[in-house]
Amino acid sequence: MQIKLKIIVSVTPYRMGDKNMQMDQEQKKKLLTALAIIISLPVLVVGIWTTLITILVSKGSMLGMILIIAGAFIGYAASLVVAKLAADVVHKFLSNVSAIADGTVTIDNLSMPIGQNNHRINDIMQTVNEIAVSYAKIIASIENATTELGEVTENFNKLFNDMTAAEEDMSNNVNSISENIISQADRMQMITSELDSVSDEIEHISTNIENLTASADNMQNCNKSVESYITELIKLNSENSESIEKVREQTELTNKSAMNIRTATEIIASISNQTNLLALNASIEAARAGEAGRGFAVVAEEIRKLADQSKESTEQINESVNDLIDNAQFSVEITQKVTSAFAEQTEKINFTSSLFDSLRKEVNQVANAIGGIKSDALNLNNNKTSILEKVQDVTDFSNENEECAKTTLENVYHFEKIISECRNATDHVTSVSNQLIHNIQKLGDS
């Protein structure tokens, strides 16, 4: 025999006589508390993680966002497991209650013997009514929690849409960063190649500077030798000028002596002429004296001959003196010209010496400039080496960034897959929630 029970919502207190049908207030409170915690736990976890994700996204922390989202997915998966367990318990409970609501529970199901009295049946009815009251409250709480779960699921769908859009933007940005890193690595390779060319040019410049330094040193040595030669030449020129001046003075003295000799020869010539006249007069007087003046005439003739010889000698001396005077005059003119030439030569030598002095200063300046260029070339070479090291570091960083970009891109793809799985899980939760609401509505209609 089967007894169908009609559920009547009532708040009448009751007590069960049978231990198998008894449910005290403490057990009901524990059941309600457990159900409330189980249903509220996913909502609480989702709210906390949603707040953390919002804060990190607003700060722009990509790595932290990925870690938090991954943690959120783990928490959400755990919440889904808990919700699934709760749904199974509630579903089983609702199945039993639905059986009671449909009136399909028999006495055998309730473990009640058919021969018991009406008092026992009244207790059962009161117990069922009390269970119905608690059940109605639980159903209302479950319905509210299910509604909130639907809203949270809808918020999760919106959040997943936003996360999908953010993931697409992040994927595009990562691709752009990866392309930029590859382009940067290529540019760094080009810069390295150009720096190698610059290094070759610097070495070539350094070689030329070494050659130029050697040439400057040779020029300085040659300049010192030329200055020494010019100093000796100036000294010799000065000595030659002094010697020529002495020759000119001696020539003038010789010219004066020749002039004096010519004056003396003129006097001798005059005396010779007078002697010749006296000898002529003596011959005339000796001729007048006759035989007595013949000896005197011979002496006068000899004197006249001596006078003629003296005249001839004087004329020869005059000719020699005139030649000597002419030659001395020519020598004086030559020495004057030589003196002028030596003076001009001395001036030219002094000018050449000043030029070589200026040249020496210029060579020293060139040597100093070459030393500065050499130092600059050395610094440039050191800077080139430092730049090459930094470029190599940047290249290494670019390679590391490229690897990180690839890893990040793979994580983004994995993240996209996780979002898709979470979306599917959310859709499943939505379906279960809708089915739960439908069952609750069906149970309420019953």
mmCIF file of N, CA and C in Angstrom, residues 67-187:
data_model
loop_
_atom_site.group_PDB
_atom_site.id
_atom_site.type_symbol
_atom_site.label_atom_id
_atom_site.label_comp_id
_atom_site.label_asym_id
_atom_site.label_seq_id
_atom_site.Cartn_x
_atom_site.Cartn_y
_atom_site.Cartn_z
ATOM 1 N N LEU A 67 49.963 36.497 -14.183
ATOM 2 C CA LEU A 67 50.006 35.620 -13.012
ATOM 3 C C LEU A 67 48.688 35.657 -12.236
ATOM 4 N N ILE A 68 48.139 36.861 -12.037
ATOM 5 C CA ILE A 68 46.878 36.993 -11.303
ATOM 6 C C ILE A 68 45.741 36.310 -12.058
ATOM 7 N N ILE A 69 45.734 36.510 -13.403
ATOM 8 C CA ILE A 69 44.674 35.885 -14.202
ATOM 9 C C ILE A 69 44.790 34.363 -14.120
ATOM 10 N N ALA A 70 46.058 33.882 -14.186
ATOM 11 C CA ALA A 70 46.246 32.440 -14.054
ATOM 12 C C ALA A 70 45.749 31.951 -12.697
ATOM 13 N N GLY A 71 46.079 32.734 -11.641
ATOM 14 C CA GLY A 71 45.580 32.372 -10.315
ATOM 15 C C GLY A 71 44.063 32.438 -10.248
ATOM 16 N N ALA A 72 43.503 33.467 -10.938
ATOM 17 C CA ALA A 72 42.036 33.587 -10.964
ATOM 18 C C ALA A 72 41.405 32.384 -11.634
ATOM 19 N N PHE A 73 42.065 31.942 -12.732
ATOM 20 C CA PHE A 73 41.534 30.765 -13.419
ATOM 21 C C PHE A 73 41.595 29.524 -12.518
ATOM 22 N N ILE A 74 42.708 29.407 -11.782
ATOM 23 C CA ILE A 74 42.815 28.271 -10.857
ATOM 24 C C ILE A 74 41.730 28.343 -9.780
ATOM 25 N N GLY A 75 41.578 29.579 -9.194
ATOM 26 C CA GLY A 75 40.529 29.751 -8.185
ATOM 27 C C GLY A 75 39.144 29.521 -8.752
ATOM 28 N N TYR A 76 38.989 30.019 -10.005
ATOM 29 C CA TYR A 76 37.671 29.850 -10.629
ATOM 30 C C TYR A 76 37.404 28.375 -10.914
ATOM 31 N N ALA A 77 38.455 27.642 -11.342
ATOM 32 C CA ALA A 77 38.285 26.206 -11.583
ATOM 33 C C ALA A 77 37.920 25.483 -10.288
ATOM 34 N N ALA A 78 38.614 25.887 -9.194
ATOM 35 C CA ALA A 78 38.271 25.284 -7.904
ATOM 36 C C ALA A 78 36.837 25.602 -7.515
ATOM 37 N N SER A 79 36.429 26.872 -7.788
ATOM 38 C CA SER A 79 35.047 27.265 -7.488
ATOM 39 C C SER A 79 34.065 26.452 -8.310
ATOM 40 N N LEU A 80 34.449 26.199 -9.585
ATOM 41 C CA LEU A 80 33.572 25.386 -10.439
ATOM 42 C C LEU A 80 33.428 23.974 -9.879
ATOM 43 N N VAL A 81 34.558 23.422 -9.384
ATOM 44 C CA VAL A 81 34.488 22.072 -8.792
ATOM 45 C C VAL A 81 33.572 22.063 -7.583
ATOM 46 N N VAL A 82 33.754 23.094 -6.708
ATOM 47 C CA VAL A 82 32.906 23.176 -5.510
ATOM 48 C C VAL A 82 31.450 23.361 -5.893
ATOM 49 N N ALA A 83 31.238 24.263 -6.896
ATOM 50 C CA ALA A 83 29.862 24.499 -7.344
ATOM 51 C C ALA A 83 29.252 23.237 -7.931
ATOM 52 N N LYS A 84 30.084 22.468 -8.659
ATOM 53 C CA LYS A 84 29.583 21.213 -9.241
ATOM 54 C C LYS A 84 29.184 20.231 -8.147
ATOM 55 N N LEU A 85 30.044 20.137 -7.114
ATOM 56 C CA LEU A 85 29.702 19.255 -5.995
ATOM 57 C C LEU A 85 28.423 19.710 -5.312
ATOM 58 N N ALA A 86 28.331 21.046 -5.101
ATOM 59 C CA ALA A 86 27.117 21.578 -4.479
ATOM 60 C C ALA A 86 25.904 21.314 -5.350
ATOM 61 N N ALA A 87 26.089 21.492 -6.654
ATOM 62 C CA ALA A 87 24.972 21.251 -7.576
ATOM 63 C C ALA A 87 24.535 19.794 -7.521
ATOM 64 N N ASP A 88 25.529 18.881 -7.445
ATOM 65 C CA ASP A 88 25.176 17.464 -7.350
ATOM 66 C C ASP A 88 24.386 17.172 -6.082
ATOM 67 N N VAL A 89 24.866 17.752 -4.950
ATOM 68 C CA VAL A 89 24.154 17.534 -3.679
ATOM 69 C C VAL A 89 22.748 18.093 -3.743
ATOM 70 N N VAL A 90 22.680 19.356 -4.252
ATOM 71 C CA VAL A 90 21.359 20.002 -4.346
ATOM 72 C C VAL A 90 20.456 19.228 -5.296
ATOM 73 N N HIS A 91 21.058 18.769 -6.429
ATOM 74 C CA HIS A 91 20.258 18.017 -7.403
ATOM 75 C C HIS A 91 19.700 16.726 -6.781
ATOM 76 N N LYS A 92 20.565 16.042 -6.013
ATOM 77 C CA LYS A 92 20.105 14.823 -5.354
ATOM 78 C C LYS A 92 19.027 15.131 -4.332
ATOM 79 N N PHE A 93 19.295 16.246 -3.588
ATOM 80 C CA PHE A 93 18.301 16.641 -2.589
ATOM 81 C C PHE A 93 16.988 17.016 -3.244
ATOM 82 N N LEU A 94 17.086 17.793 -4.348
ATOM 83 C CA LEU A 94 15.874 18.211 -5.052
ATOM 84 C C LEU A 94 15.152 17.014 -5.655
ATOM 85 N N SER A 95 15.919 16.025 -6.084
ATOM 86 C CA SER A 95 15.284 14.823 -6.631
ATOM 87 C C SER A 95 14.433 14.139 -5.568
ATOM 88 N N ASN A 96 14.993 14.028 -4.359
ATOM 89 C CA ASN A 96 14.232 13.415 -3.272
ATOM 90 C C ASN A 96 13.022 14.250 -2.912
ATOM 91 N N VAL A 97 13.267 15.592 -2.842
ATOM 92 C CA VAL A 97 12.157 16.477 -2.483
ATOM 93 C C VAL A 97 11.111 16.490 -3.581
ATOM 94 N N SER A 98 11.595 16.468 -4.863
ATOM 95 C CA SER A 98 10.645 16.426 -5.978
ATOM 96 C C SER A 98 9.791 15.166 -5.898
ATOM 97 N N ALA A 99 10.417 14.069 -5.465
ATOM 98 C CA ALA A 99 9.647 12.841 -5.298
ATOM 99 C C ALA A 99 8.583 13.011 -4.232
ATOM 100 N N ILE A 100 8.954 13.711 -3.155
ATOM 101 C CA ILE A 100 7.956 13.993 -2.114
ATOM 102 C C ILE A 100 6.865 14.888 -2.663
ATOM 103 N N ALA A 101 7.321 15.978 -3.465
ATOM 104 C CA ALA A 101 6.332 16.916 -4.008
ATOM 105 C C ALA A 101 5.410 16.244 -4.999
ATOM 106 N N ASP A 102 5.922 15.290 -5.750
ATOM 107 C CA ASP A 102 5.098 14.590 -6.735
ATOM 108 C C ASP A 102 4.210 13.527 -6.091
ATOM 109 N N GLY A 103 4.405 13.259 -4.790
ATOM 110 C CA GLY A 103 3.583 12.267 -4.101
ATOM 111 C C GLY A 103 3.930 10.855 -4.408
ATOM 112 N N THR A 104 5.154 10.634 -4.841
ATOM 113 C CA THR A 104 5.575 9.285 -5.212
ATOM 114 C C THR A 104 6.281 8.558 -4.094
ATOM 115 N N VAL A 105 6.409 9.194 -2.923
ATOM 116 C CA VAL A 105 7.061 8.545 -1.797
ATOM 117 C C VAL A 105 6.053 7.625 -1.120
ATOM 118 N N THR A 106 6.416 6.387 -0.934
ATOM 119 C CA THR A 106 5.536 5.396 -0.305
ATOM 120 C C THR A 106 5.912 5.208 1.137
ATOM 121 N N ILE A 107 5.091 4.476 1.796
ATOM 122 C CA ILE A 107 5.376 4.162 3.191
ATOM 123 C C ILE A 107 6.657 3.381 3.292
ATOM 124 N N ASP A 108 6.867 2.486 2.311
ATOM 125 C CA ASP A 108 8.097 1.711 2.327
ATOM 126 C C ASP A 108 9.305 2.617 2.204
ATOM 127 N N ASN A 109 9.162 3.671 1.327
ATOM 128 C CA ASN A 109 10.271 4.616 1.191
ATOM 129 C C ASN A 109 10.570 5.297 2.514
ATOM 130 N N LEU A 110 9.555 5.579 3.269
ATOM 131 C CA LEU A 110 9.735 6.281 4.529
ATOM 132 C C LEU A 110 10.041 5.323 5.680
ATOM 133 N N SER A 111 10.131 4.032 5.353
ATOM 134 C CA SER A 111 10.434 3.015 6.373
ATOM 135 C C SER A 111 9.411 3.032 7.499
ATOM 136 N N MET A 112 8.164 3.170 7.128
ATOM 137 C CA MET A 112 7.095 3.200 8.131
ATOM 138 C C MET A 112 6.211 1.972 7.945
ATOM 139 N N PRO A 113 6.011 1.153 8.938
ATOM 140 C CA PRO A 113 5.106 0.003 8.859
ATOM 141 C C PRO A 113 3.659 0.466 8.779
ATOM 142 N N ILE A 114 2.869 -0.302 8.003
ATOM 143 C CA ILE A 114 1.499 0.128 7.734
ATOM 144 C C ILE A 114 0.586 0.004 8.941
ATOM 145 N N GLY A 115 1.035 -0.737 9.904
ATOM 146 C CA GLY A 115 0.159 -0.950 11.046
ATOM 147 C C GLY A 115 0.285 0.075 12.141
ATOM 148 N N GLN A 116 1.021 1.110 11.997
ATOM 149 C CA GLN A 116 1.185 2.111 13.050
ATOM 150 C C GLN A 116 -0.076 2.959 13.145
ATOM 151 N N ASN A 117 -0.222 3.630 14.242
ATOM 152 C CA ASN A 117 -1.434 4.392 14.525
ATOM 153 C C ASN A 117 -1.421 5.744 13.848
ATOM 154 N N ASN A 118 -2.551 6.440 13.970
ATOM 155 C CA ASN A 118 -2.700 7.760 13.329
ATOM 156 C C ASN A 118 -1.785 8.800 13.939
ATOM 157 N N HIS A 119 -1.480 8.618 15.220
ATOM 158 C CA HIS A 119 -0.562 9.588 15.844
ATOM 159 C C HIS A 119 0.785 9.615 15.137
ATOM 160 N N ARG A 120 1.219 8.441 14.793
ATOM 161 C CA ARG A 120 2.491 8.382 14.065
ATOM 162 C C ARG A 120 2.371 9.054 12.702
ATOM 163 N N ILE A 121 1.243 8.892 12.027
ATOM 164 C CA ILE A 121 1.027 9.535 10.718
ATOM 165 C C ILE A 121 0.971 11.044 10.861
ATOM 166 N N ASN A 122 0.314 11.523 11.942
ATOM 167 C CA ASN A 122 0.281 12.978 12.156
ATOM 168 C C ASN A 122 1.683 13.525 12.383
ATOM 169 N N ASP A 123 2.466 12.772 13.152
ATOM 170 C CA ASP A 123 3.861 13.218 13.352
ATOM 171 C C ASP A 123 4.616 13.277 12.034
ATOM 172 N N ILE A 124 4.353 12.279 11.201
ATOM 173 C CA ILE A 124 5.022 12.286 9.889
ATOM 174 C C ILE A 124 4.599 13.494 9.077
ATOM 175 N N MET A 125 3.298 13.786 9.104
ATOM 176 C CA MET A 125 2.792 14.931 8.340
ATOM 177 C C MET A 125 3.376 16.233 8.857
ATOM 178 N N GLN A 126 3.444 16.350 10.188
ATOM 179 C CA GLN A 126 4.031 17.561 10.755
ATOM 180 C C GLN A 126 5.518 17.679 10.385
ATOM 181 N N THR A 127 6.176 16.523 10.448
ATOM 182 C CA THR A 127 7.603 16.536 10.073
ATOM 183 C C THR A 127 7.791 16.934 8.622
ATOM 184 N N VAL A 128 6.939 16.381 7.774
ATOM 185 C CA VAL A 128 7.024 16.727 6.351
ATOM 186 C C VAL A 128 6.731 18.201 6.130
ATOM 187 N N ASN A 129 5.720 18.722 6.879
ATOM 188 C CA ASN A 129 5.420 20.156 6.750
ATOM 189 C C ASN A 129 6.599 21.007 7.199
ATOM 190 N N GLU A 130 7.213 20.595 8.336
ATOM 191 C CA GLU A 130 8.386 21.348 8.822
ATOM 192 C C GLU A 130 9.529 21.283 7.822
ATOM 193 N N ILE A 131 9.732 20.101 7.244
ATOM 194 C CA ILE A 131 10.779 19.966 6.218
ATOM 195 C C ILE A 131 10.452 20.836 5.023
ATOM 196 N N ALA A 132 9.164 20.902 4.695
ATOM 197 C CA ALA A 132 8.754 21.740 3.554
ATOM 198 C C ALA A 132 9.064 23.209 3.805
ATOM 199 N N VAL A 133 8.825 23.658 5.073
ATOM 200 C CA VAL A 133 9.155 25.052 5.404
ATOM 201 C C VAL A 133 10.651 25.300 5.225
ATOM 202 N N SER A 134 11.461 24.406 5.832
ATOM 203 C CA SER A 134 12.916 24.560 5.677
ATOM 204 C C SER A 134 13.328 24.445 4.224
ATOM 205 N N TYR A 135 12.660 23.522 3.544
ATOM 206 C CA TYR A 135 12.973 23.326 2.123
ATOM 207 C C TYR A 135 12.636 24.579 1.306
ATOM 208 N N ALA A 136 11.481 25.208 1.666
ATOM 209 C CA ALA A 136 11.097 26.441 0.944
ATOM 210 C C ALA A 136 12.131 27.540 1.156
ATOM 211 N N LYS A 137 12.604 27.667 2.408
ATOM 212 C CA LYS A 137 13.646 28.666 2.673
ATOM 213 C C LYS A 137 14.924 28.349 1.900
ATOM 214 N N ILE A 138 15.278 27.050 1.920
ATOM 215 C CA ILE A 138 16.498 26.655 1.195
ATOM 216 C C ILE A 138 16.336 26.909 -0.291
ATOM 217 N N ILE A 139 15.118 26.578 -0.805
ATOM 218 C CA ILE A 139 14.866 26.797 -2.232
ATOM 219 C C ILE A 139 14.984 28.274 -2.573
ATOM 220 N N ALA A 140 14.441 29.150 -1.685
ATOM 221 C CA ALA A 140 14.537 30.598 -1.933
ATOM 222 C C ALA A 140 15.995 31.054 -1.930
ATOM 223 N N SER A 141 16.766 30.539 -0.941
ATOM 224 C CA SER A 141 18.196 30.906 -0.901
ATOM 225 C C SER A 141 18.930 30.404 -2.127
ATOM 226 N N ILE A 142 18.610 29.144 -2.520
ATOM 227 C CA ILE A 142 19.270 28.590 -3.706
ATOM 228 C C ILE A 142 18.890 29.378 -4.943
ATOM 229 N N GLU A 143 17.623 29.769 -5.017
ATOM 230 C CA GLU A 143 17.176 30.536 -6.191
ATOM 231 C C GLU A 143 17.889 31.885 -6.260
ATOM 232 N N ASN A 144 17.986 32.554 -5.086
ATOM 233 C CA ASN A 144 18.708 33.840 -5.057
ATOM 234 C C ASN A 144 20.180 33.648 -5.424
ATOM 235 N N ALA A 145 20.791 32.599 -4.815
ATOM 236 C CA ALA A 145 22.198 32.342 -5.131
ATOM 237 C C ALA A 145 22.386 31.985 -6.590
ATOM 238 N N THR A 146 21.414 31.228 -7.143
ATOM 239 C CA THR A 146 21.506 30.865 -8.560
ATOM 240 C C THR A 146 21.372 32.092 -9.440
ATOM 241 N N THR A 147 20.480 33.009 -9.042
ATOM 242 C CA THR A 147 20.335 34.273 -9.800
ATOM 243 C C THR A 147 21.633 35.073 -9.756
ATOM 244 N N GLU A 148 22.202 35.184 -8.527
ATOM 245 C CA GLU A 148 23.481 35.886 -8.409
ATOM 246 C C GLU A 148 24.569 35.180 -9.211
ATOM 247 N N LEU A 149 24.525 33.821 -9.197
ATOM 248 C CA LEU A 149 25.506 33.076 -9.983
ATOM 249 C C LEU A 149 25.347 33.372 -11.468
ATOM 250 N N GLY A 150 24.108 33.512 -11.914
ATOM 251 C CA GLY A 150 23.880 33.889 -13.312
ATOM 252 C C GLY A 150 24.431 35.266 -13.622
ATOM 253 N N GLU A 151 24.209 36.223 -12.680
ATOM 254 C CA GLU A 151 24.755 37.568 -12.891
ATOM 255 C C GLU A 151 26.282 37.535 -12.909
ATOM 256 N N VAL A 152 26.854 36.779 -11.955
ATOM 257 C CA VAL A 152 28.316 36.664 -11.930
ATOM 258 C C VAL A 152 28.823 36.023 -13.208
ATOM 259 N N THR A 153 28.082 35.006 -13.687
ATOM 260 C CA THR A 153 28.480 34.358 -14.941
ATOM 261 C C THR A 153 28.433 35.342 -16.095
ATOM 262 N N GLU A 154 27.383 36.173 -16.100
ATOM 263 C CA GLU A 154 27.292 37.204 -17.155
ATOM 264 C C GLU A 154 28.447 38.194 -17.042
ATOM 265 N N ASN A 155 28.780 38.583 -15.792
ATOM 266 C CA ASN A 155 29.930 39.480 -15.600
ATOM 267 C C ASN A 155 31.220 38.809 -16.056
ATOM 268 N N PHE A 156 31.308 37.489 -15.767
ATOM 269 C CA PHE A 156 32.488 36.763 -16.228
ATOM 270 C C PHE A 156 32.559 36.736 -17.745
ATOM 271 N N ASN A 157 31.405 36.567 -18.390
ATOM 272 C CA ASN A 157 31.401 36.596 -19.859
ATOM 273 C C ASN A 157 31.887 37.944 -20.378
ATOM 274 N N LYS A 158 31.400 39.026 -19.747
ATOM 275 C CA LYS A 158 31.875 40.355 -20.147
ATOM 276 C C LYS A 158 33.372 40.490 -19.881
ATOM 277 N N LEU A 159 33.788 39.997 -18.691
ATOM 278 C CA LEU A 159 35.210 40.076 -18.357
ATOM 279 C C LEU A 159 36.049 39.266 -19.339
ATOM 280 N N PHE A 160 35.539 38.073 -19.722
ATOM 281 C CA PHE A 160 36.263 37.265 -20.693
ATOM 282 C C PHE A 160 36.328 37.953 -22.045
ATOM 283 N N ASN A 161 35.236 38.652 -22.415
ATOM 284 C CA ASN A 161 35.267 39.410 -23.676
ATOM 285 C C ASN A 161 36.329 40.503 -23.614
ATOM 286 N N ASP A 162 36.339 41.230 -22.465
ATOM 287 C CA ASP A 162 37.364 42.271 -22.306
ATOM 288 C C ASP A 162 38.760 41.659 -22.293
ATOM 289 N N MET A 163 38.898 40.518 -21.606
ATOM 290 C CA MET A 163 40.200 39.862 -21.562
ATOM 291 C C MET A 163 40.613 39.363 -22.939
ATOM 292 N N THR A 164 39.622 38.891 -23.724
ATOM 293 C CA THR A 164 39.940 38.449 -25.088
ATOM 294 C C THR A 164 40.433 39.614 -25.928
ATOM 295 N N ALA A 165 39.715 40.760 -25.812
ATOM 296 C CA ALA A 165 40.160 41.946 -26.554
ATOM 297 C C ALA A 165 41.537 42.392 -26.085
ATOM 298 N N ALA A 166 41.746 42.388 -24.745
ATOM 299 C CA ALA A 166 43.063 42.770 -24.222
ATOM 300 C C ALA A 166 44.131 41.790 -24.678
ATOM 301 N N GLU A 167 43.748 40.484 -24.726
ATOM 302 C CA GLU A 167 44.712 39.474 -25.183
ATOM 303 C C GLU A 167 45.073 39.688 -26.646
ATOM 304 N N GLU A 168 44.069 40.059 -27.462
ATOM 305 C CA GLU A 168 44.355 40.333 -28.871
ATOM 306 C C GLU A 168 45.282 41.539 -29.008
ATOM 307 N N ASP A 169 44.967 42.607 -28.238
ATOM 308 C CA ASP A 169 45.856 43.778 -28.271
ATOM 309 C C ASP A 169 47.253 43.412 -27.791
ATOM 310 N N MET A 170 47.324 42.633 -26.704
ATOM 311 C CA MET A 170 48.627 42.241 -26.180
ATOM 312 C C MET A 170 49.364 41.370 -27.184
ATOM 313 N N SER A 171 48.614 40.476 -27.876
ATOM 314 C CA SER A 171 49.242 39.634 -28.894
ATOM 315 C C SER A 171 49.799 40.481 -30.025
ATOM 316 N N ASN A 172 48.985 41.471 -30.463
ATOM 317 C CA ASN A 172 49.470 42.370 -31.524
ATOM 318 C C ASN A 172 50.686 43.157 -31.055
ATOM 319 N N ASN A 173 50.621 43.636 -29.794
ATOM 320 C CA ASN A 173 51.758 44.399 -29.266
ATOM 321 C C ASN A 173 52.998 43.526 -29.149
ATOM 322 N N VAL A 174 52.795 42.280 -28.705
ATOM 323 C CA VAL A 174 53.946 41.373 -28.587
ATOM 324 C C VAL A 174 54.531 41.082 -29.957
ATOM 325 N N ASN A 175 53.642 40.883 -30.960
ATOM 326 C CA ASN A 175 54.138 40.677 -32.327
ATOM 327 C C ASN A 175 54.913 41.889 -32.812
ATOM 328 N N SER A 176 54.346 43.086 -32.531
ATOM 329 C CA SER A 176 55.042 44.312 -32.935
ATOM 330 C C SER A 176 56.383 44.440 -32.225
ATOM 331 N N ILE A 177 56.387 44.125 -30.911
ATOM 332 C CA ILE A 177 57.646 44.186 -30.155
ATOM 333 C C ILE A 177 58.647 43.188 -30.717
ATOM 334 N N SER A 178 58.160 41.991 -31.045
ATOM 335 C CA SER A 178 59.056 40.971 -31.605
ATOM 336 C C SER A 178 59.642 41.436 -32.930
ATOM 337 N N GLU A 179 58.783 42.010 -33.791
ATOM 338 C CA GLU A 179 59.284 42.525 -35.067
ATOM 339 C C GLU A 179 60.284 43.652 -34.844
ATOM 340 N N ASN A 180 59.970 44.554 -33.893
ATOM 341 C CA ASN A 180 60.899 45.657 -33.605
ATOM 342 C C ASN A 180 62.221 45.133 -33.061
ATOM 343 N N ILE A 181 62.153 44.098 -32.222
ATOM 344 C CA ILE A 181 63.390 43.528 -31.668
ATOM 345 C C ILE A 181 64.228 42.913 -32.774
ATOM 346 N N ILE A 182 63.551 42.193 -33.707
ATOM 347 C CA ILE A 182 64.285 41.602 -34.830
ATOM 348 C C ILE A 182 64.906 42.700 -35.686
ATOM 349 N N SER A 183 64.099 43.770 -35.942
ATOM 350 C CA SER A 183 64.630 44.892 -36.723
ATOM 351 C C SER A 183 65.791 45.558 -35.996
ATOM 352 N N GLN A 184 65.647 45.687 -34.661
ATOM 353 C CA GLN A 184 66.731 46.283 -33.877
ATOM 354 C C GLN A 184 67.984 45.422 -33.936
ATOM 355 N N ALA A 185 67.809 44.113 -33.879
ATOM 356 C CA ALA A 185 68.968 43.214 -33.974
ATOM 357 C C ALA A 185 69.653 43.363 -35.329
ATOM 358 N N ASP A 186 68.846 43.477 -36.400
ATOM 359 C CA ASP A 186 69.440 43.682 -37.731
ATOM 360 C C ASP A 186 70.190 45.006 -37.785
ATOM 361 N N ARG A 187 69.589 46.050 -37.214
ATOM 362 C CA ARG A 187 70.266 47.356 -37.211
ATOM 363 C C ARG A 187 71.546 47.304 -36.392
#
